[in-house]
mmCIF file of C-alpha atoms in Angstrom:
data_model
loop_
_atom_site.group_PDB
_atom_site.id
_atom_site.type_symbol
_atom_site.label_atom_id
_atom_site.label_comp_id
_atom_site.label_asym_id
_atom_site.label_seq_id
_atom_site.Cartn_x
_atom_site.Cartn_y
_atom_site.Cartn_z
ATOM 1 C CA MET A 667 122.086 61.823 93.675
ATOM 2 C CA PRO A 668 120.683 59.825 96.629
ATOM 3 C CA LYS A 669 117.381 58.068 96.198
ATOM 4 C CA ILE A 670 114.327 59.329 98.091
ATOM 5 C CA SER A 671 114.000 55.905 99.708
ATOM 6 C CA ASP A 672 117.557 56.176 101.051
ATOM 7 C CA ALA A 673 116.784 59.576 102.573
ATOM 8 C CA LEU A 674 113.653 58.199 104.231
ATOM 9 C CA TRP A 675 115.596 55.344 105.749
ATOM 10 C CA GLU A 676 118.186 57.790 107.066
ATOM 11 C CA LEU A 677 115.416 59.874 108.677
ATOM 12 C CA ALA A 678 113.854 56.763 110.198
ATOM 13 C CA ALA A 679 117.208 55.594 111.545
ATOM 14 C CA ALA A 680 117.863 59.034 113.042
ATOM 15 C CA GLU A 681 114.473 58.973 114.766
ATOM 16 C CA VAL A 682 115.193 55.535 116.246
ATOM 17 C CA ARG A 683 118.581 56.698 117.529
ATOM 18 C CA ALA A 684 116.998 59.809 119.058
ATOM 19 C CA ARG A 685 114.334 57.681 120.722
ATOM 20 C CA GLU A 686 116.928 55.274 122.129
ATOM 21 C CA ARG A 687 118.934 58.225 123.464
ATOM 22 C CA GLU A 688 115.823 59.625 125.218
ATOM 23 C CA VAL A 689 115.093 56.241 126.802
ATOM 24 C CA SER A 690 118.697 55.827 127.973
ATOM 25 C CA GLU A 691 118.627 59.289 129.564
ATOM 26 C CA GLY A 692 115.283 58.640 131.228
ATOM 27 C CA LEU A 693 113.410 61.234 129.172
ATOM 28 C CA ALA A 694 111.061 58.677 127.617
ATOM 29 C CA GLU A 695 109.715 55.223 128.351
ATOM 30 C CA PRO A 696 110.492 52.201 126.169
ATOM 31 C CA ARG A 697 107.798 51.479 123.599
ATOM 32 C CA ALA A 698 105.321 48.873 124.753
ATOM 33 C CA ASP A 699 104.628 45.623 122.941
ATOM 34 C CA PRO A 700 102.181 46.706 120.190
ATOM 35 C CA SER A 701 100.101 43.557 120.765
ATOM 36 C CA ALA A 702 99.638 44.201 124.495
ATOM 37 C CA VAL A 703 96.859 46.306 125.980
ATOM 38 C CA CYS A 704 98.211 49.226 127.983
ATOM 39 C CA GLU A 705 96.280 50.544 130.991
ATOM 40 C CA ARG A 706 96.911 53.944 132.535
ATOM 41 C CA THR A 707 95.181 55.900 135.289
ATOM 42 C CA LEU A 708 94.571 59.665 135.392
ATOM 43 C CA PHE A 709 93.507 61.327 138.622
ATOM 44 C CA PHE A 710 91.847 64.736 138.201
ATOM 45 C CA MET A 711 91.649 67.064 141.195
ATOM 46 C CA GLY A 712 91.621 70.800 141.801
ATOM 47 C CA SER A 713 89.430 73.845 142.341
ATOM 48 C CA LYS A 714 85.788 73.327 143.172
ATOM 49 C CA ALA A 715 83.668 74.028 140.064
ATOM 50 C CA GLY A 716 86.912 74.610 138.164
ATOM 51 C CA GLY A 717 85.873 72.729 135.031
ATOM 52 C CA LYS A 718 87.409 69.287 135.666
ATOM 53 C CA THR A 719 84.382 67.331 134.446
ATOM 54 C CA THR A 720 84.113 69.412 131.280
ATOM 55 C CA ILE A 721 87.793 68.837 130.486
ATOM 56 C CA VAL A 722 87.461 65.070 131.025
ATOM 57 C CA LEU A 723 84.399 64.864 128.764
ATOM 58 C CA ARG A 724 86.036 66.939 126.032
ATOM 59 C CA CYS A 725 89.213 64.855 126.163
ATOM 60 C CA LEU A 726 87.112 61.696 125.750
ATOM 61 C CA ASP A 727 85.129 63.298 122.894
ATOM 62 C CA ARG A 728 81.858 62.896 124.775
ATOM 63 C CA ASP A 729 79.048 65.275 123.935
ATOM 64 C CA GLU A 730 77.457 65.282 127.390
ATOM 65 C CA THR A 731 76.257 68.028 129.685
ATOM 66 C CA PRO A 732 78.677 68.132 132.637
ATOM 67 C CA LYS A 733 77.215 67.643 136.111
ATOM 68 C CA SER A 734 78.657 68.554 139.504
ATOM 69 C CA THR A 735 80.989 65.817 140.686
ATOM 70 C CA LEU A 736 79.548 63.872 143.598
ATOM 71 C CA ALA A 737 82.586 63.366 145.846
ATOM 72 C CA LEU A 738 84.613 60.948 143.673
ATOM 73 C CA GLU A 739 83.634 59.762 140.214
ATOM 74 C CA TYR A 740 85.063 57.298 137.701
ATOM 75 C CA THR A 741 84.914 56.811 133.956
ATOM 76 C CA PHE A 742 87.203 55.324 131.317
ATOM 77 C CA GLY A 743 88.211 55.691 127.712
ATOM 78 C CA ARG A 744 89.626 53.406 125.014
ATOM 79 C CA ARG A 745 91.855 54.199 122.085
ATOM 80 C CA ALA A 746 93.697 52.064 119.543
ATOM 81 C CA ARG A 747 97.318 52.811 118.696
ATOM 82 C CA GLY A 748 96.787 51.853 115.075
ATOM 83 C CA HIS A 749 94.973 49.548 112.688
ATOM 84 C CA ASN A 750 94.336 46.008 113.890
ATOM 85 C CA THR A 751 95.715 46.720 117.354
ATOM 86 C CA PRO A 752 93.896 46.279 120.665
ATOM 87 C CA LYS A 753 92.532 49.391 122.307
ATOM 88 C CA ASP A 754 94.457 50.810 125.252
ATOM 89 C CA ILE A 755 92.453 51.709 128.354
ATOM 90 C CA ALA A 756 92.645 54.912 130.400
ATOM 91 C CA HIS A 757 90.928 55.075 133.773
ATOM 92 C CA PHE A 758 89.756 58.567 134.754
ATOM 93 C CA TRP A 759 89.110 59.413 138.417
ATOM 94 C CA GLU A 760 87.820 62.841 139.400
ATOM 95 C CA LEU A 761 87.732 64.327 142.898
ATOM 96 C CA GLY A 762 85.023 66.915 143.557
ATOM 97 C CA GLY A 763 84.667 69.489 146.301
ATOM 98 C CA GLY A 764 88.051 71.195 145.974
ATOM 99 C CA THR A 765 90.077 70.474 149.116
ATOM 100 C CA SER A 766 87.091 69.601 151.331
ATOM 101 C CA LEU A 767 87.121 65.930 150.288
ATOM 102 C CA SER A 768 90.882 65.419 150.115
ATOM 103 C CA ASP A 769 90.583 62.349 152.370
ATOM 104 C CA LEU A 770 89.146 60.503 149.344
ATOM 105 C CA ILE A 771 92.454 60.801 147.490
ATOM 106 C CA GLN A 772 93.532 57.499 149.001
ATOM 107 C CA ILE A 773 90.849 55.588 147.040
ATOM 108 C CA PRO A 774 92.026 55.917 143.394
ATOM 109 C CA ILE A 775 95.754 55.557 144.178
ATOM 110 C CA THR A 776 96.623 51.899 144.706
ATOM 111 C CA VAL A 777 99.532 49.482 144.443
ATOM 112 C CA GLN A 778 97.910 48.120 141.291
ATOM 113 C CA ASN A 779 97.877 51.393 139.340
ATOM 114 C CA VAL A 780 100.525 53.683 140.835
ATOM 115 C CA GLY A 781 103.140 52.537 138.323
ATOM 116 C CA ALA A 782 100.965 53.920 135.486
ATOM 117 C CA LEU A 783 99.387 56.838 137.351
ATOM 118 C CA SER A 784 99.366 60.496 136.304
ATOM 119 C CA VAL A 785 97.850 63.422 138.187
ATOM 120 C CA VAL A 786 96.016 66.345 136.605
ATOM 121 C CA LEU A 787 95.604 69.423 138.816
ATOM 122 C CA VAL A 788 92.962 71.857 137.530
ATOM 123 C CA LEU A 789 93.164 75.354 139.057
ATOM 124 C CA ASP A 790 90.521 78.045 138.522
ATOM 125 C CA LEU A 791 92.434 81.118 137.309
ATOM 126 C CA SER A 792 89.404 83.325 138.016
ATOM 127 C CA LYS A 793 89.667 82.676 141.785
ATOM 128 C CA PRO A 794 93.283 83.425 142.738
ATOM 129 C CA SER A 795 92.501 83.867 146.452
ATOM 130 C CA VAL A 796 92.033 80.096 146.815
ATOM 131 C CA LEU A 797 94.372 78.995 144.028
ATOM 132 C CA PHE A 798 97.637 78.513 145.922
ATOM 133 C CA GLY A 799 95.977 76.948 148.965
ATOM 134 C CA THR A 800 94.101 74.481 146.767
ATOM 135 C CA ALA A 801 97.249 73.469 144.902
ATOM 136 C CA GLU A 802 99.315 73.178 148.067
ATOM 137 C CA ARG A 803 96.806 71.056 149.991
ATOM 138 C CA LEU A 804 95.933 68.650 147.181
ATOM 139 C CA LEU A 805 99.535 68.141 146.081
ATOM 140 C CA GLN A 806 100.635 67.487 149.672
ATOM 141 C CA VAL A 807 97.956 64.863 150.297
ATOM 142 C CA THR A 808 98.442 63.206 146.911
ATOM 143 C CA ARG A 809 102.216 63.107 147.253
ATOM 144 C CA ALA A 810 101.944 61.546 150.716
ATOM 145 C CA LYS A 811 99.638 58.822 149.398
ATOM 146 C CA VAL A 812 101.810 58.080 146.343
ATOM 147 C CA ASP A 813 104.956 57.941 148.490
ATOM 148 C CA GLN A 814 103.205 55.569 150.894
ATOM 149 C CA VAL A 815 102.153 53.249 148.062
ATOM 150 C CA PHE A 816 105.644 53.251 146.543
ATOM 151 C CA SER A 817 107.065 52.507 149.979
ATOM 152 C CA ASP A 818 104.664 49.584 150.388
ATOM 153 C CA LEU A 819 105.681 48.231 146.977
ATOM 154 C CA GLN A 820 109.367 48.470 147.745
ATOM 155 C CA ARG A 821 108.801 46.692 151.032
ATOM 156 C CA THR A 822 106.682 43.859 149.648
ATOM 157 C CA GLY A 823 108.105 43.692 146.111
ATOM 158 C CA GLU A 824 104.612 43.093 144.789
ATOM 159 C CA SER A 825 102.713 44.762 141.963
ATOM 160 C CA LYS A 826 100.162 43.864 139.350
ATOM 161 C CA SER A 827 102.897 42.852 136.916
ATOM 162 C CA GLY A 828 104.858 40.929 139.518
ATOM 163 C CA LYS A 829 107.595 43.567 139.487
ATOM 164 C CA PRO A 830 107.674 46.679 141.648
ATOM 165 C CA PRO A 831 107.471 49.890 139.579
ATOM 166 C CA ALA A 832 110.326 52.332 139.607
ATOM 167 C CA PRO A 833 110.182 54.169 142.942
ATOM 168 C CA ASN A 834 110.000 57.490 141.154
ATOM 169 C CA ARG A 835 109.418 58.237 137.465
ATOM 170 C CA ALA A 836 109.481 62.018 137.615
ATOM 171 C CA PRO A 837 113.070 62.961 138.652
ATOM 172 C CA ARG A 838 114.287 62.065 135.168
ATOM 173 C CA ILE A 839 112.067 64.605 133.405
ATOM 174 C CA LEU A 840 114.894 67.125 132.967
ATOM 175 C CA HIS A 841 117.721 66.542 130.548
ATOM 176 C CA LYS A 842 120.997 65.645 132.238
ATOM 177 C CA ASP A 843 122.472 68.996 131.155
ATOM 178 C CA HIS A 844 119.514 71.107 132.357
ATOM 179 C CA PRO A 845 120.775 73.730 134.859
ATOM 180 C CA ASP A 846 117.851 73.124 137.250
ATOM 181 C CA ARG A 847 118.133 69.347 137.404
ATOM 182 C CA GLU A 848 119.311 69.380 141.029
ATOM 183 C CA LEU A 849 117.125 72.313 142.117
ATOM 184 C CA ILE A 850 113.651 70.941 141.538
ATOM 185 C CA ASN A 851 111.512 68.669 143.716
ATOM 186 C CA PRO A 852 109.750 66.477 141.131
ATOM 187 C CA PHE A 853 106.346 65.053 141.869
ATOM 188 C CA PRO A 854 106.588 61.250 142.255
ATOM 189 C CA VAL A 855 104.314 60.623 139.240
ATOM 190 C CA PRO A 856 103.733 62.629 136.046
ATOM 191 C CA LEU A 857 101.855 65.843 136.811
ATOM 192 C CA LEU A 858 99.898 68.185 134.551
ATOM 193 C CA ILE A 859 98.688 71.561 135.864
ATOM 194 C CA ILE A 860 95.776 73.129 133.989
ATOM 195 C CA GLY A 861 94.793 76.753 134.598
ATOM 196 C CA SER A 862 91.102 76.867 133.683
ATOM 197 C CA LYS A 863 88.763 79.751 132.804
ATOM 198 C CA PHE A 864 91.407 81.684 130.887
ATOM 199 C CA ASP A 865 88.565 83.633 129.228
ATOM 200 C CA ILE A 866 87.909 85.340 132.592
ATOM 201 C CA PHE A 867 91.559 85.523 133.626
ATOM 202 C CA GLN A 868 92.600 87.410 130.476
ATOM 203 C CA ASP A 869 90.561 90.433 131.613
ATOM 204 C CA PHE A 870 92.497 90.731 134.896
ATOM 205 C CA ASP A 871 94.872 93.608 135.620
ATOM 206 C CA SER A 872 98.193 92.967 133.870
ATOM 207 C CA GLU A 873 100.211 92.968 137.114
ATOM 208 C CA LYS A 874 97.882 90.445 138.732
ATOM 209 C CA LYS A 875 98.093 88.235 135.669
ATOM 210 C CA LYS A 876 101.871 88.438 135.874
ATOM 211 C CA VAL A 877 101.871 87.273 139.499
ATOM 212 C CA ILE A 878 99.557 84.330 138.784
ATOM 213 C CA SER A 879 101.391 83.296 135.615
ATOM 214 C CA LYS A 880 104.890 83.444 137.104
ATOM 215 C CA THR A 881 103.779 81.640 140.276
ATOM 216 C CA LEU A 882 102.204 78.785 138.338
ATOM 217 C CA ARG A 883 105.261 78.578 136.112
ATOM 218 C CA PHE A 884 107.403 78.242 139.221
ATOM 219 C CA LEU A 885 105.121 75.573 140.734
ATOM 220 C CA ALA A 886 105.025 73.585 137.508
ATOM 221 C CA HIS A 887 108.782 73.693 136.969
ATOM 222 C CA TYR A 888 109.533 73.019 140.644
ATOM 223 C CA TYR A 889 107.364 69.889 140.589
ATOM 224 C CA GLY A 890 108.479 68.783 137.122
ATOM 225 C CA ALA A 891 105.002 69.291 135.677
ATOM 226 C CA SER A 892 103.541 70.421 132.385
ATOM 227 C CA LEU A 893 101.486 73.630 132.487
ATOM 228 C CA ILE A 894 98.716 74.909 130.242
ATOM 229 C CA PHE A 895 96.113 77.682 130.494
ATOM 230 C CA THR A 896 92.824 76.816 128.842
ATOM 231 C CA SER A 897 89.196 77.768 128.390
ATOM 232 C CA THR A 898 86.281 75.577 127.425
ATOM 233 C CA LYS A 899 85.155 78.463 125.210
ATOM 234 C CA SER A 900 88.242 78.157 122.998
ATOM 235 C CA GLU A 901 88.438 75.153 120.675
ATOM 236 C CA ASN A 902 92.104 75.884 119.974
ATOM 237 C CA LEU A 903 93.053 75.840 123.661
ATOM 238 C CA MET A 904 90.947 72.759 124.344
ATOM 239 C CA ALA A 905 92.647 70.953 121.458
ATOM 240 C CA LYS A 906 96.053 71.682 123.002
ATOM 241 C CA THR A 907 94.745 70.605 126.422
ATOM 242 C CA ARG A 908 93.466 67.348 124.925
ATOM 243 C CA GLY A 909 96.910 66.790 123.461
ATOM 244 C CA LEU A 910 98.593 66.920 126.877
ATOM 245 C CA VAL A 911 95.897 64.807 128.551
ATOM 246 C CA THR A 912 95.890 62.113 125.845
ATOM 247 C CA HIS A 913 99.680 62.028 126.068
ATOM 248 C CA LEU A 914 99.290 60.921 129.693
ATOM 249 C CA ALA A 915 96.251 58.720 129.075
ATOM 250 C CA PHE A 916 97.245 56.915 125.887
ATOM 251 C CA GLY A 917 100.892 57.761 125.243
ATOM 252 C CA MET A 918 100.047 59.963 122.256
ATOM 253 C CA GLU A 919 102.459 62.663 121.088
ATOM 254 C CA ARG A 920 102.049 65.642 123.399
ATOM 255 C CA GLY A 921 102.747 68.330 120.827
ATOM 256 C CA LYS A 922 105.670 70.744 120.657
ATOM 257 C CA THR A 923 103.920 74.087 121.217
ATOM 258 C CA VAL A 924 105.567 76.273 123.867
ATOM 259 C CA SER A 925 104.201 79.670 124.953
ATOM 260 C CA VAL A 926 105.641 81.671 127.856
ATOM 261 C CA ASP A 927 104.221 85.074 126.883
ATOM 262 C CA PRO A 928 102.247 86.303 129.958
ATOM 263 C CA SER A 929 99.803 88.127 127.677
ATOM 264 C CA LYS A 930 98.842 84.803 126.063
ATOM 265 C CA PRO A 931 97.770 81.389 127.359
ATOM 266 C CA LEU A 932 100.773 79.600 128.856
ATOM 267 C CA ILE A 933 101.678 76.256 127.279
ATOM 268 C CA ILE A 934 104.843 74.761 128.763
ATOM 269 C CA PRO A 935 105.459 70.997 128.507
ATOM 270 C CA THR A 936 107.545 69.299 131.163
ATOM 271 C CA GLY A 937 111.195 70.297 131.118
ATOM 272 C CA MET A 938 110.730 73.243 128.739
ATOM 273 C CA ASP A 939 111.103 75.999 131.354
ATOM 274 C CA SER A 940 113.847 77.153 133.716
ATOM 275 C CA PHE A 941 114.158 79.216 136.883
ATOM 276 C CA SER A 942 116.301 81.754 135.049
ATOM 277 C CA GLN A 943 113.530 82.321 132.497
ATOM 278 C CA ILE A 944 110.855 82.517 135.189
ATOM 279 C CA GLY A 945 112.792 85.074 137.216
ATOM 280 C CA SER A 946 112.268 86.169 140.813
ATOM 281 C CA PRO A 947 108.872 86.570 142.506
ATOM 282 C CA PRO A 948 107.156 89.743 141.210
ATOM 283 C CA ILE A 949 106.981 92.044 144.222
ATOM 284 C CA THR A 950 107.908 95.720 144.549
ATOM 285 C CA ASP A 951 106.382 96.992 147.806
ATOM 286 C CA VAL A 952 108.561 94.999 150.197
ATOM 287 C CA ASP A 953 112.095 93.631 150.508
ATOM 288 C CA ILE A 954 112.002 89.913 149.759
ATOM 289 C CA GLY A 955 114.506 89.306 152.549
ATOM 290 C CA THR A 956 111.996 90.520 155.145
ATOM 291 C CA LEU A 957 109.491 87.767 154.255
ATOM 292 C CA HIS A 958 111.539 85.157 156.176
ATOM 293 C CA ALA A 959 110.762 82.319 153.764
ATOM 294 C CA ARG A 960 112.020 78.855 154.648
ATOM 295 C CA ASN A 961 112.661 77.850 151.032
ATOM 296 C CA PRO A 962 111.937 79.037 147.460
ATOM 297 C CA LEU A 963 108.456 77.465 147.449
ATOM 298 C CA ASP A 964 107.566 79.235 150.690
ATOM 299 C CA LEU A 965 108.878 82.526 149.269
ATOM 300 C CA TRP A 966 106.634 82.296 146.201
ATOM 301 C CA LYS A 967 103.693 81.434 148.436
ATOM 302 C CA LYS A 968 104.258 84.467 150.660
ATOM 303 C CA VAL A 969 104.572 86.796 147.674
ATOM 304 C CA PHE A 970 101.462 85.344 146.036
ATOM 305 C CA GLU A 971 99.400 85.677 149.199
ATOM 306 C CA ARG A 972 100.463 89.299 149.668
ATOM 307 C CA VAL A 973 98.818 90.062 146.339
ATOM 308 C CA PHE A 974 95.915 87.621 146.778
ATOM 309 C CA PRO A 975 95.152 87.165 150.505
ATOM 310 C CA PRO A 976 93.793 83.639 151.013
ATOM 311 C CA GLU A 977 90.123 83.185 151.838
ATOM 312 C CA SER A 978 89.067 81.667 155.145
ATOM 313 C CA THR A 979 88.881 77.873 155.093
ATOM 314 C CA SER A 980 86.116 77.740 157.718
ATOM 315 C CA ASP A 981 83.481 77.118 155.067
ATOM 316 C CA LEU A 982 85.457 74.153 153.756
ATOM 317 C CA LYS A 983 85.710 72.639 157.231
ATOM 318 C CA GLU A 984 81.965 72.948 157.729
ATOM 319 C CA LEU A 985 81.366 71.057 154.474
ATOM 320 C CA LYS A 986 83.715 68.187 155.327
ATOM 321 C CA ASP A 987 80.605 65.953 155.421
ATOM 322 C CA PRO A 988 79.199 65.792 151.848
ATOM 323 C CA ALA A 989 75.735 65.143 153.330
ATOM 324 C CA LYS A 990 75.740 68.771 154.523
ATOM 325 C CA ASP A 991 76.800 70.227 151.185
ATOM 326 C CA PRO A 992 73.833 72.116 149.651
ATOM 327 C CA GLN A 993 74.831 71.106 146.110
ATOM 328 C CA TYR A 994 73.876 67.518 146.965
ATOM 329 C CA SER A 995 70.549 68.351 148.641
ATOM 330 C CA GLU A 996 67.512 66.108 148.064
ATOM 331 C CA ALA A 997 64.335 67.391 149.773
ATOM 332 C CA GLN A 998 62.658 64.038 150.476
ATOM 333 C CA ILE A 999 65.822 62.268 151.551
ATOM 334 C CA ASP A 1000 66.934 65.191 153.713
ATOM 335 C CA SER A 1001 63.491 65.263 155.410
ATOM 336 C CA MET A 1002 63.651 61.543 156.198
ATOM 337 C CA ARG A 1003 67.234 61.917 157.430
ATOM 338 C CA ALA A 1004 66.152 64.743 159.757
ATOM 339 C CA GLN A 1005 63.368 62.564 161.181
ATOM 340 C CA LYS A 1006 65.759 59.683 161.805
ATOM 341 C CA ASP A 1007 68.279 62.027 163.431
ATOM 342 C CA GLN A 1008 65.550 63.291 165.740
ATOM 343 C CA VAL A 1009 64.533 59.738 166.677
ATOM 344 C CA CYS A 1010 68.173 58.864 167.425
ATOM 345 C CA LYS A 1011 68.540 61.981 169.553
ATOM 346 C CA GLU A 1012 65.414 61.157 171.587
ATOM 347 C CA THR A 1013 66.580 57.554 172.007
ATOM 348 C CA ARG A 1014 69.966 58.697 173.331
ATOM 349 C CA VAL A 1015 68.209 60.985 175.836
ATOM 350 C CA CYS A 1016 65.970 58.154 177.049
ATOM 351 C CA LEU A 1017 68.948 55.792 177.438
ATOM 352 C CA SER A 1018 70.893 58.365 179.407
ATOM 353 C CA GLN A 1019 67.922 58.897 181.735
ATOM 354 C CA ILE A 1020 67.554 55.138 182.292
ATOM 355 C CA LYS A 1021 71.248 54.758 183.066
ATOM 356 C CA GLY A 1022 71.005 57.770 185.347
#
């Protein structure tokens, strides 16, 4: 009869072999030197008033009252990997204003941190009419900036560590035998999509929930992202959300829970879905062939927007200047600013008359 100690060693050896196999196939990163401090950066973006700040605070175990994000905000967290080990550092950047301040995306993404950068896209499930447009715009701008930084690194061969990071970490997220490996368009850095306000979403009409759920499953799988639906009113869902965020921030185990039931909160880690399981876009009132989509992503967008017509973006354009956003109003400062603007206007008039 084998000793218990022998069985434990066999289990440990099997785990090491499995880990080495994952690293060789690109499904996991080599373990860092336990004595070295690891720094990672998380960039939160998404729907305006979608709950990003609340999620960040909960993931950092901070009992603070969340405030509206003023354009772009920064905080950080520390966590030790074990006893007598230095604490790893996670830098948290959060973009406010939905898509109206997307120009600020270039600030937190740099040559120094892009090799350890992850993006968290928070989408408000209770506002589907702006959901797809928000995701599309923010992912486009972020991808362009990340690609530009990677291009700069490849050209100069410089980075914080003295070695350029891998030009793309995400394409290896699917197992080599996964049927969709050549069909997806992975985001250039790890991506987590969070559907917030599930407590409101769960009361939607079942068909509308099906459209939103399947569309977000497609987006997540297409971009090689993890997907989770959550609510700040559910401790269970927030615990699972924290698990995925801390996996990106501190390299913690991400958990093995998978839920694809449309009547329940979706929880689908990277690589755990497939196009065959997701199925075709849910539409019955029109022939898909008549939508004239350029590609699968465009097809899903057209179907989604037939069910949830997008809202006008005119309001967002008007609020491009944060100084004009009413959520940042300050009576005394605004009054002084108005006086100065008036003085400048009168000065310009006088100068034009003199030149005339």
